Amino acid sequence: MQLDPASGWCQGVRLCPSPNFNARPEGEISLLVIHNISLPPAQFLTGKVQEFFQNRLDVTEHPYFAGIADLRVSAHFLIERDGTVTQFVSCLERAWHAGVSCFEGRETCNDFSVGIELEGTDDLPFTDAQYQALTTLTRQLQSAFTGITAQRICGHSDIAPGRKTDPGPAFDWARYRAALAKAAQEEEEQQ
């Protein structure tokens, strides 16, 4: 996978454009927000997240869908259980993933963040393939948008405490951060 900083789109991933985005107010990209999602809850590889982000979800297919029928949301990326990466919105645009949020005193995190959804739940472990894809994608984002430092990577629960719980206790932050540090070191050694 290769992120093109000029377009904000990644080559080598699935593209599934969402209509749920708008322009960033200042174009700044300096925060990465990790989420989790599964539709229906705790069911994986259903294709329903893609339909949801494209406003094509058949709300009669599952009782849970009725409660989200009127939502218009998106994220920049989804990483499925098998490590497949799908992009919905250019990184240069504002995806609608964070909602009411605040990071280091600054509200409306959608304005300056990239959102990555991991297919999963708060309490089920994520897969090796997801951690590998997340690490690779994060390094691409950090190379393109230098404002996304290690200190500016957080969970949805960090920017919307009390309202959101994802990516949840099953997400292994130590594993992810160690993999990022190792990848950064390997890249530096190759230069």
XYZ file of C-alpha atoms in Angstrom:
191
model
C 0.000 0.000 0.000
C 1.213 3.472 -0.866
C -0.410 6.727 0.231
C -0.309 9.550 -2.301
C -0.019 12.770 -0.244
C -1.183 14.867 -3.195
C -4.559 13.125 -3.490
C -4.929 11.625 -0.023
C -5.812 8.249 -1.557
C -3.948 5.003 -0.961
C -2.884 2.780 -3.823
C -3.011 -0.958 -3.242
C -6.126 -0.917 -1.044
C -9.821 -1.315 -1.804
C -11.565 1.937 -2.661
C -15.179 2.337 -1.588
C -15.972 6.064 -1.803
C -18.403 7.402 0.780
C -20.581 10.487 0.257
C -20.211 11.285 3.959
C -17.384 13.796 4.011
C -16.682 17.477 3.500
C -13.739 19.859 3.270
C -11.362 20.294 6.168
C -11.551 23.882 7.409
C -7.780 24.431 7.352
C -6.465 21.307 5.684
C -4.374 20.352 8.723
C -3.893 16.650 9.449
C -2.282 16.079 12.836
C -4.198 13.347 14.678
C -4.920 9.658 14.098
C -7.993 8.167 15.766
C -8.416 4.400 16.132
C -11.972 3.005 16.283
C -13.698 -0.347 16.099
C -16.893 -1.307 14.313
C -18.803 -4.421 13.310
C -22.212 -4.695 11.697
C -24.198 -6.409 13.003
C -22.301 -6.146 16.301
C -19.658 -8.899 16.704
C -20.306 -10.245 13.189
C -17.392 -9.931 10.800
C -16.701 -9.816 7.057
C -20.361 -9.053 6.331
C -19.818 -6.073 4.011
C -22.320 -4.122 6.102
C -19.783 -1.521 7.296
C -19.086 -0.620 3.683
C -22.830 -0.352 2.982
C -23.302 1.762 6.127
C -20.568 4.221 5.155
C -22.098 4.498 1.671
C -25.660 5.069 2.994
C -26.756 1.813 1.341
C -27.443 -0.306 4.444
C -30.765 -2.193 4.267
C -32.109 -1.376 7.714
C -34.641 -4.231 7.547
C -31.897 -6.895 7.507
C -31.137 -6.794 11.249
C -32.876 -5.250 14.287
C -29.708 -3.335 15.258
C -29.719 -1.463 11.944
C -32.949 0.397 12.785
C -31.103 2.326 15.498
C -28.430 3.567 13.089
C -30.646 4.077 10.035
C -30.497 7.879 10.106
C -26.776 8.218 10.822
C -24.472 9.600 8.135
C -20.966 8.585 9.091
C -17.701 7.473 7.546
C -14.069 6.885 8.342
C -11.062 7.246 6.133
C -10.163 3.550 6.437
C -11.498 0.179 7.576
C -9.203 -2.748 8.377
C -11.092 -6.022 8.315
C -10.266 -9.130 10.348
C -8.212 -10.594 7.480
C -6.148 -7.392 7.183
C -7.925 -6.082 4.083
C -7.787 -2.284 4.006
C -10.633 -0.272 2.480
C -10.524 3.504 2.005
C -13.743 5.528 1.996
C -12.599 9.171 2.084
C -9.442 10.933 0.905
C -7.204 11.824 3.830
C -7.300 15.395 2.562
C -11.049 15.565 3.250
C -12.927 15.474 6.545
C -14.524 12.074 7.234
C -17.332 11.947 9.776
C -15.922 9.521 12.336
C -15.207 11.324 15.614
C -18.425 13.198 16.338
C -18.411 15.424 19.411
C -14.773 15.193 20.443
C -11.818 16.977 21.995
C -8.047 16.368 21.871
C -5.692 18.431 24.049
C -8.340 21.122 24.472
C -9.187 21.327 20.787
C -12.718 20.336 19.816
C -14.183 18.876 16.610
C -11.430 16.362 15.933
C -12.817 15.501 12.488
C -11.337 18.811 11.345
C -7.738 17.652 11.802
C -7.782 13.859 12.141
C -7.716 10.673 10.114
C -10.023 7.901 11.320
C -9.214 4.204 11.038
C -11.880 1.646 11.901
C -10.790 -1.832 12.933
C -13.394 -4.498 12.327
C -14.057 -5.753 15.821
C -15.545 -5.094 19.220
C -14.293 -3.644 22.487
C -13.794 -7.068 24.064
C -12.654 -9.442 21.290
C -8.932 -9.545 20.445
C -7.942 -8.050 17.122
C -6.063 -10.239 14.631
C -2.387 -10.352 13.733
C -3.329 -9.321 10.186
C -5.106 -6.234 11.543
C -2.127 -5.144 13.619
C 0.182 -5.634 10.630
C -2.065 -3.637 8.298
C -2.621 -0.941 10.932
C 1.120 -0.546 11.475
C 1.820 -0.292 7.743
C -1.019 2.173 7.183
C -0.009 4.282 10.182
C 3.566 4.552 8.926
C 2.242 5.669 5.524
C 0.129 8.326 7.221
C 2.996 9.493 9.420
C 5.283 9.818 6.385
C 2.713 11.860 4.478
C 1.428 13.932 7.410
C 4.270 14.655 9.818
C 1.899 16.174 12.376
C 0.750 12.634 13.232
C 3.416 11.858 15.801
C 3.373 8.906 18.193
C 1.879 11.225 20.820
C -0.946 12.176 18.462
C -2.393 8.697 17.971
C -5.371 7.921 20.183
C -8.542 5.929 20.533
C -12.058 7.199 19.985
C -12.571 6.758 23.733
C -9.727 9.221 24.388
C -11.372 12.052 22.454
C -14.978 11.251 23.414
C -14.725 9.860 26.967
C -18.004 8.739 28.461
C -19.598 8.717 25.010
C -17.369 6.203 23.204
C -15.419 3.159 24.392
C -13.598 2.029 21.252
C -11.211 0.649 20.305
C -11.743 -0.910 23.730
C -9.731 -2.898 26.246
C -9.065 -5.700 23.743
C -6.928 -3.368 21.635
C -3.256 -3.926 22.478
C -1.786 -0.426 22.526
C 1.630 -1.659 23.695
C 1.864 -4.123 20.793
C 0.797 -1.464 18.281
C 3.185 1.200 19.584
C 6.092 -1.268 19.701
C 5.392 -2.315 16.099
C 5.317 1.337 15.015
C 8.634 2.053 16.739
C 10.219 -1.017 15.132
C 8.911 -0.071 11.673
C 10.211 3.487 12.060
C 13.636 2.195 13.096
C 13.793 -0.215 10.141
C 12.840 2.574 7.732
C 15.562 4.801 9.181
C 18.176 2.047 8.807
C 17.240 1.575 5.139
C 17.832 5.236 4.315
